[in-house]
């Protein structure tokens, strides 16, 4: 019999609440936040993520400018698209769906986005603001994870956070944020030796690798909080990085996949877009 009451962190439910609140704020403001979404190519996963973001933004009353291009678009043309969105007064947030095709210099594209409209938080200036502890825009997945953790009684100060996955999109900004808030942070990646030795010491284990069943019950301690941002297909099912059924038994808190971090990422993007509009229009955002 478990001593712990295992709690499922219901990202789907929390995200729905955030969207409802946002919808109310937008309606009350009498203004329409505008989100420009740039999608290059026909990668099915990217298309699916863009569809989720499109639907959710329209549901809360945002205006969406969807910019879709063939795989072979040139760097120059893509830069012109970004420039146009930067100058468009009806657009407050710009999102470039990653990954971009190999011939495109992704960093030059991200750097071209006006940092005040960079709702994904990937512009080097915003990466820098986060790293000095003054985030201007938190990357959406990082913000979603943070909101989920903050919905629990967990105080992260002094806790050991183990981040498995070190990408610029999820792992690094998330590790940075928890460090900023007083956690002791270990970052692991695919070259880390003895992964289990690290994960076993986690009070909060966050994963974003896309490797199904990477984390098994023997790799975590009793009472751990598990935040699984991974998304992959395994035996025809959408799964995370964590072997959910077995790890569930030992966890105090755990996110399901789907229905955990994914919907929180989308809701956080919408929150960032609202925040961008409030700043650009000189409104006070609470
Ligand atoms: P990425 O490929 O850029 O990075 C993956 C990271 O995992 C790398 O740092 C790599 O070193 C590490 N890794 C890979 N195999 C590993 C292993 N065996 N052991 C330890 N570390 C390992 O991917 P990304 O863009 O950061 O995305 C990671 C996962 O998160 C994917 O499944 C992606 O679909 C998912 N994701 C989810 C959301 C969401 O909203 N839930 C948002 C973004 C990404």
Short mmCIF file of C-alpha atoms and ligand atoms in Angstrom, two decimals:
data_model
loop_
_atom_site.label_atom_id
_atom_site.label_comp_id
_atom_site.label_asym_id
_atom_site.label_seq_id
_atom_site.Cartn_x
_atom_site.Cartn_y
_atom_site.Cartn_z
CA UNK A 1 0.00 0.00 0.00
CA UNK A 2 1.39 3.38 -0.95
CA UNK A 3 1.94 5.98 1.71
CA UNK A 4 1.66 8.66 -0.89
CA UNK A 5 -1.52 9.82 -2.46
CA UNK A 6 -0.43 9.84 -6.06
CA UNK A 7 -1.74 12.86 -7.87
CA UNK A 8 -2.14 13.21 -11.60
CA UNK A 9 -1.23 16.71 -12.74
CA UNK A 10 -4.10 17.42 -15.08
CA UNK A 11 -2.59 19.77 -17.65
CA UNK A 12 -5.63 19.47 -19.88
CA UNK A 13 -7.93 20.77 -17.15
CA UNK A 14 -5.59 23.54 -16.03
CA UNK A 15 -5.01 24.64 -19.62
CA UNK A 16 -8.78 24.84 -20.21
CA UNK A 17 -9.09 27.06 -17.11
CA UNK A 18 -6.29 29.33 -18.36
CA UNK A 19 -7.94 29.63 -21.78
CA UNK A 20 -11.28 30.50 -20.18
CA UNK A 21 -9.68 33.21 -18.06
CA UNK A 22 -7.86 34.57 -21.07
CA UNK A 23 -11.02 34.58 -23.14
CA UNK A 24 -12.70 36.69 -20.45
CA UNK A 25 -9.79 39.15 -20.26
CA UNK A 26 -9.65 39.52 -24.04
CA UNK A 27 -13.40 40.10 -24.31
CA UNK A 28 -13.21 42.68 -21.52
CA UNK A 29 -10.29 44.51 -23.14
CA UNK A 30 -12.21 45.15 -26.35
CA UNK A 31 -8.95 44.45 -28.23
CA UNK A 32 -7.83 41.50 -30.27
CA UNK A 33 -4.37 40.05 -29.69
CA UNK A 34 -2.85 39.05 -33.03
CA UNK A 35 -0.65 36.00 -33.49
CA UNK A 36 1.40 35.42 -36.64
CA UNK A 37 2.24 31.77 -37.21
CA UNK A 38 4.91 30.80 -39.74
CA UNK A 39 4.94 27.22 -40.97
CA UNK A 40 7.38 25.94 -43.58
CA UNK A 41 6.91 22.55 -45.27
CA UNK A 42 4.49 19.73 -44.63
CA UNK A 43 5.92 17.93 -41.61
CA UNK A 44 2.80 16.23 -40.12
CA UNK A 45 3.87 16.79 -36.49
CA UNK A 46 4.53 20.50 -37.09
CA UNK A 47 1.24 20.81 -38.91
CA UNK A 48 -0.55 19.15 -35.99
CA UNK A 49 1.07 21.50 -33.43
CA UNK A 50 0.18 24.53 -35.56
CA UNK A 51 -3.42 23.30 -35.80
CA UNK A 52 -3.66 23.04 -31.99
CA UNK A 53 -2.24 26.55 -31.58
CA UNK A 54 -4.51 27.96 -34.31
CA UNK A 55 -7.65 26.45 -32.83
CA UNK A 56 -6.84 27.53 -29.28
CA UNK A 57 -5.94 31.10 -30.23
CA UNK A 58 -9.16 31.55 -32.18
CA UNK A 59 -11.18 30.00 -29.36
CA UNK A 60 -9.98 32.68 -26.90
CA UNK A 61 -10.64 35.52 -29.35
CA UNK A 62 -7.23 36.14 -30.88
CA UNK A 63 -6.69 37.02 -34.51
CA UNK A 64 -4.48 34.61 -36.36
CA UNK A 65 -2.33 35.34 -39.37
CA UNK A 66 -1.24 32.02 -40.77
CA UNK A 67 1.79 32.13 -43.09
CA UNK A 68 2.38 28.74 -44.74
CA UNK A 69 5.16 28.12 -47.24
CA UNK A 70 6.58 25.35 -49.38
CA UNK A 71 9.64 23.50 -48.10
CA UNK A 72 11.91 25.26 -50.63
CA UNK A 73 11.23 28.86 -49.52
CA UNK A 74 14.44 30.94 -49.51
CA UNK A 75 16.08 32.46 -46.46
CA UNK A 76 15.59 35.92 -47.96
CA UNK A 77 11.86 35.44 -48.51
CA UNK A 78 11.37 34.07 -45.01
CA UNK A 79 13.21 37.07 -43.57
CA UNK A 80 10.86 39.35 -45.52
CA UNK A 81 7.85 37.53 -44.02
CA UNK A 82 9.22 38.08 -40.50
CA UNK A 83 9.91 41.74 -41.26
CA UNK A 84 6.32 42.20 -42.44
CA UNK A 85 4.94 40.58 -39.29
CA UNK A 86 7.26 42.73 -37.16
CA UNK A 87 5.81 45.87 -38.75
CA UNK A 88 2.18 44.69 -38.71
CA UNK A 89 0.45 46.65 -35.91
CA UNK A 90 -2.33 44.04 -35.65
CA UNK A 91 0.21 41.32 -34.85
CA UNK A 92 1.53 41.19 -31.29
CA UNK A 93 3.12 37.75 -31.25
CA UNK A 94 5.15 35.86 -33.85
CA UNK A 95 5.77 32.16 -33.81
CA UNK A 96 7.99 30.27 -36.25
CA UNK A 97 7.24 26.57 -36.04
CA UNK A 98 10.47 24.61 -35.63
CA UNK A 99 12.26 22.71 -37.02
CA UNK A 100 12.88 24.66 -40.23
CA UNK A 101 14.27 22.91 -43.33
CA UNK A 102 18.04 22.31 -43.34
CA UNK A 103 18.80 25.01 -45.97
CA UNK A 104 17.35 27.71 -43.70
CA UNK A 105 19.55 29.35 -41.08
CA UNK A 106 17.17 29.00 -38.13
CA UNK A 107 19.16 31.32 -35.87
CA UNK A 108 19.08 34.18 -38.34
CA UNK A 109 15.29 33.76 -38.63
CA UNK A 110 14.78 33.69 -34.85
CA UNK A 111 17.03 36.73 -34.45
CA UNK A 112 14.97 38.62 -37.04
CA UNK A 113 11.82 38.43 -34.87
CA UNK A 114 11.14 41.62 -32.91
CA UNK A 115 12.00 40.52 -29.32
CA UNK A 116 8.85 42.29 -28.09
CA UNK A 117 6.78 39.96 -30.31
CA UNK A 118 8.87 36.84 -29.65
CA UNK A 119 6.17 34.87 -27.82
CA UNK A 120 8.15 31.62 -28.11
CA UNK A 121 11.06 33.25 -26.27
CA UNK A 122 13.71 31.89 -28.66
CA UNK A 123 15.27 35.22 -29.71
CA UNK A 124 18.83 35.43 -28.28
CA UNK A 125 17.85 38.56 -26.33
CA UNK A 126 15.02 36.70 -24.63
CA UNK A 127 17.23 33.66 -24.00
CA UNK A 128 19.61 36.11 -22.31
CA UNK A 129 16.89 37.76 -20.22
CA UNK A 130 15.85 34.34 -18.93
CA UNK A 131 19.43 33.38 -18.14
CA UNK A 132 19.96 36.49 -15.99
CA UNK A 133 16.74 35.78 -14.13
CA UNK A 134 14.58 38.47 -15.73
CA UNK A 135 12.50 36.56 -18.28
CA UNK A 136 10.73 38.76 -20.81
CA UNK A 137 8.98 35.84 -22.53
CA UNK A 138 9.36 32.34 -21.15
CA UNK A 139 9.34 29.64 -23.82
CA UNK A 140 5.85 28.17 -23.87
CA UNK A 141 6.72 24.65 -22.70
CA UNK A 142 8.86 26.04 -19.86
CA UNK A 143 6.06 28.37 -18.78
CA UNK A 144 3.56 25.48 -18.98
CA UNK A 145 5.75 23.24 -16.83
CA UNK A 146 6.26 26.04 -14.31
CA UNK A 147 2.51 26.73 -14.07
CA UNK A 148 1.85 23.02 -13.50
CA UNK A 149 4.45 22.80 -10.73
CA UNK A 150 3.14 25.99 -9.14
CA UNK A 151 -0.36 24.45 -9.06
CA UNK A 152 0.94 22.03 -6.40
CA UNK A 153 2.13 22.81 -2.87
CA UNK A 154 5.74 22.03 -3.96
CA UNK A 155 8.28 24.71 -3.01
CA UNK A 156 11.11 24.33 -5.51
CA UNK A 157 13.70 26.23 -3.44
CA UNK A 158 16.54 23.92 -2.48
CA UNK A 159 14.92 20.98 -4.28
CA UNK A 160 16.89 18.84 -6.67
CA UNK A 161 15.51 19.20 -10.18
CA UNK A 162 16.83 16.74 -12.75
CA UNK A 163 16.16 17.86 -16.32
CA UNK A 164 16.52 15.05 -18.84
CA UNK A 165 16.90 16.68 -22.26
CA UNK A 166 19.03 19.73 -23.00
CA UNK A 167 17.51 21.30 -26.10
CA UNK A 168 17.30 25.06 -26.61
CA UNK A 169 13.51 24.72 -26.85
CA UNK A 170 12.69 22.80 -23.67
CA UNK A 171 15.55 21.42 -21.60
CA UNK A 172 17.88 24.41 -21.25
CA UNK A 173 15.26 27.14 -20.62
CA UNK A 174 13.40 24.91 -18.15
CA UNK A 175 16.59 24.10 -16.25
CA UNK A 176 17.44 27.80 -16.23
CA UNK A 177 14.06 28.80 -14.82
CA UNK A 178 14.22 26.30 -11.95
CA UNK A 179 17.77 27.43 -11.19
CA UNK A 180 16.55 31.04 -11.10
CA UNK A 181 13.96 29.98 -8.52
CA UNK A 182 16.44 28.41 -6.15
CA UNK A 183 16.42 24.76 -7.20
CA UNK A 184 19.60 22.71 -7.51
CA UNK A 185 19.60 21.62 -11.11
CA UNK A 186 21.20 18.68 -12.92
CA UNK A 187 20.90 18.61 -16.71
CA UNK A 188 21.18 15.25 -18.48
CA UNK A 189 21.28 14.47 -22.19
CA UNK A 190 21.96 11.61 -24.55
CA UNK A 191 25.68 11.49 -23.73
CA UNK A 192 25.11 11.47 -19.96
CA UNK A 193 26.66 8.38 -18.38
CA UNK A 194 24.71 6.56 -15.68
CA UNK A 195 21.43 8.41 -16.26
CA UNK A 196 19.66 6.49 -13.49
CA UNK A 197 22.18 7.66 -10.88
CA UNK A 198 21.10 11.22 -11.63
CA UNK A 199 17.35 10.63 -11.99
CA UNK A 200 17.21 8.69 -8.70
CA UNK A 201 18.32 11.82 -6.85
CA UNK A 202 15.52 13.98 -8.30
CA UNK A 203 12.85 15.59 -6.13
CA UNK A 204 11.42 16.91 -9.39
CA UNK A 205 12.18 14.95 -12.54
CA UNK A 206 11.44 16.73 -15.82
CA UNK A 207 11.92 14.93 -19.12
CA UNK A 208 11.88 16.15 -22.71
CA UNK A 209 13.67 13.66 -24.93
CA UNK A 210 11.08 11.99 -27.17
CA UNK A 211 12.44 8.56 -26.15
CA UNK A 212 9.53 6.33 -25.12
CA UNK A 213 9.93 4.48 -21.81
CA UNK A 214 13.31 6.08 -21.10
CA UNK A 215 12.41 6.55 -17.43
CA UNK A 216 11.38 3.42 -15.56
CA UNK A 217 10.30 2.94 -11.94
CA UNK A 218 13.76 1.78 -10.80
CA UNK A 219 15.17 5.16 -11.94
CA UNK A 220 13.12 7.34 -9.58
CA UNK A 221 12.80 7.72 -5.84
CA UNK A 222 9.60 7.36 -3.86
CA UNK A 223 7.64 10.61 -3.68
CA UNK A 224 9.16 12.21 -6.78
CA UNK A 225 7.31 14.80 -8.86
CA UNK A 226 7.44 13.73 -12.51
CA UNK A 227 6.86 16.17 -15.35
CA UNK A 228 6.93 14.43 -18.71
CA UNK A 229 7.14 16.79 -21.71
CA UNK A 230 8.16 14.07 -24.17
CA UNK A 231 5.86 13.16 -27.01
CA UNK A 232 6.42 10.14 -29.24
CA UNK A 233 4.51 7.31 -30.82
CA UNK A 234 5.02 3.86 -29.34
CA UNK A 235 3.05 0.81 -30.51
CA UNK A 236 0.51 3.14 -32.14
CA UNK A 237 -0.05 5.22 -28.98
CA UNK A 238 1.07 8.73 -28.11
CA UNK A 239 3.37 8.38 -25.10
CA UNK A 240 5.88 10.43 -23.12
CA UNK A 241 9.39 9.59 -21.95
CA UNK A 242 8.18 7.97 -18.75
CA UNK A 243 6.92 4.43 -18.27
CA UNK A 244 3.76 5.90 -16.78
CA UNK A 245 2.11 2.84 -15.23
CA UNK A 246 5.10 1.78 -13.14
CA UNK A 247 6.48 5.25 -12.29
CA UNK A 248 2.97 6.32 -11.22
CA UNK A 249 3.23 3.96 -8.22
CA UNK A 250 6.25 5.80 -6.81
CA UNK A 251 5.38 9.37 -7.76
CA UNK A 252 3.73 11.96 -5.54
CA UNK A 253 2.76 13.90 -8.65
CA UNK A 254 2.92 12.90 -12.30
CA UNK A 255 1.79 14.33 -15.62
CA UNK A 256 -0.01 12.07 -18.06
CA UNK A 257 0.82 12.00 -21.79
CA UNK A 258 -1.29 13.12 -23.53
CA UNK A 259 -3.10 15.62 -21.32
CA UNK A 260 -0.17 16.93 -19.26
CA UNK A 261 2.46 19.34 -20.57
CA UNK A 262 1.15 19.49 -24.18
CA UNK A 263 -2.04 21.50 -23.53
CA UNK A 264 -0.14 23.69 -21.03
CA UNK A 265 2.34 24.62 -23.77
CA UNK A 266 -0.47 25.86 -26.01
CA UNK A 267 -2.17 27.76 -23.17
CA UNK A 268 1.17 29.36 -22.24
CA UNK A 269 1.73 30.53 -25.79
CA UNK A 270 -1.65 32.26 -25.64
CA UNK A 271 -0.73 33.84 -22.30
CA UNK A 272 2.50 35.11 -23.86
CA UNK A 273 0.60 36.59 -26.79
CA UNK A 274 -1.80 38.38 -24.44
CA UNK A 275 1.21 39.65 -22.48
CA UNK A 276 2.83 40.89 -25.72
CA UNK A 277 -0.31 42.81 -26.63
CA UNK A 278 -0.61 44.34 -23.16
CA UNK A 279 2.99 45.59 -23.37
CA UNK A 280 2.78 46.85 -26.94
CA UNK A 281 -0.57 48.57 -26.37
CA UNK A 282 0.56 50.01 -23.00
CA UNK A 283 -2.05 48.06 -21.03
CA UNK A 284 -1.47 46.74 -17.52
CA UNK A 285 -1.21 42.95 -17.43
CA UNK A 286 -1.90 41.09 -14.20
P1 LIG B 1 15.48 17.64 -29.21
O1 LIG B 1 15.64 16.45 -30.09
O2 LIG B 1 15.94 18.98 -29.66
O3 LIG B 1 16.21 17.34 -27.82
C1 LIG B 1 16.12 16.10 -27.20
C2 LIG B 1 17.01 16.09 -25.99
O4 LIG B 1 16.90 14.81 -25.38
C3 LIG B 1 18.50 16.30 -26.33
O5 LIG B 1 19.10 17.16 -25.40
C4 LIG B 1 19.09 14.89 -26.22
O6 LIG B 1 20.45 14.90 -25.82
C5 LIG B 1 18.19 14.29 -25.15
N1 LIG B 1 18.14 12.82 -25.24
C6 LIG B 1 17.86 12.08 -26.34
N2 LIG B 1 17.95 10.77 -26.04
C7 LIG B 1 18.30 10.68 -24.74
C8 LIG B 1 18.58 9.62 -23.86
N3 LIG B 1 18.51 8.34 -24.29
N4 LIG B 1 18.91 9.88 -22.61
C9 LIG B 1 18.99 11.16 -22.15
N5 LIG B 1 18.75 12.23 -22.94
C10 LIG B 1 18.41 11.99 -24.22
O7 LIG B 1 13.95 17.66 -28.83
P2 LIG B 1 13.01 18.81 -28.14
O8 LIG B 1 12.56 19.74 -29.18
O9 LIG B 1 13.64 19.31 -26.89
O10 LIG B 1 11.79 17.88 -27.75
C11 LIG B 1 11.95 16.82 -26.85
C12 LIG B 1 10.65 16.08 -26.67
O11 LIG B 1 9.71 16.99 -26.13
C13 LIG B 1 10.03 15.57 -27.97
O12 LIG B 1 9.35 14.39 -27.69
C14 LIG B 1 9.05 16.66 -28.35
O13 LIG B 1 7.98 16.15 -29.12
C15 LIG B 1 8.58 17.07 -26.98
N6 LIG B 1 8.06 18.43 -26.90
C16 LIG B 1 6.90 18.55 -26.25
C17 LIG B 1 6.33 19.78 -26.10
C18 LIG B 1 5.06 19.86 -25.34
O14 LIG B 1 4.36 20.84 -25.44
N7 LIG B 1 4.73 18.84 -24.53
C19 LIG B 1 6.94 20.92 -26.62
C20 LIG B 1 8.16 20.78 -27.27
C21 LIG B 1 8.72 19.51 -27.40
#
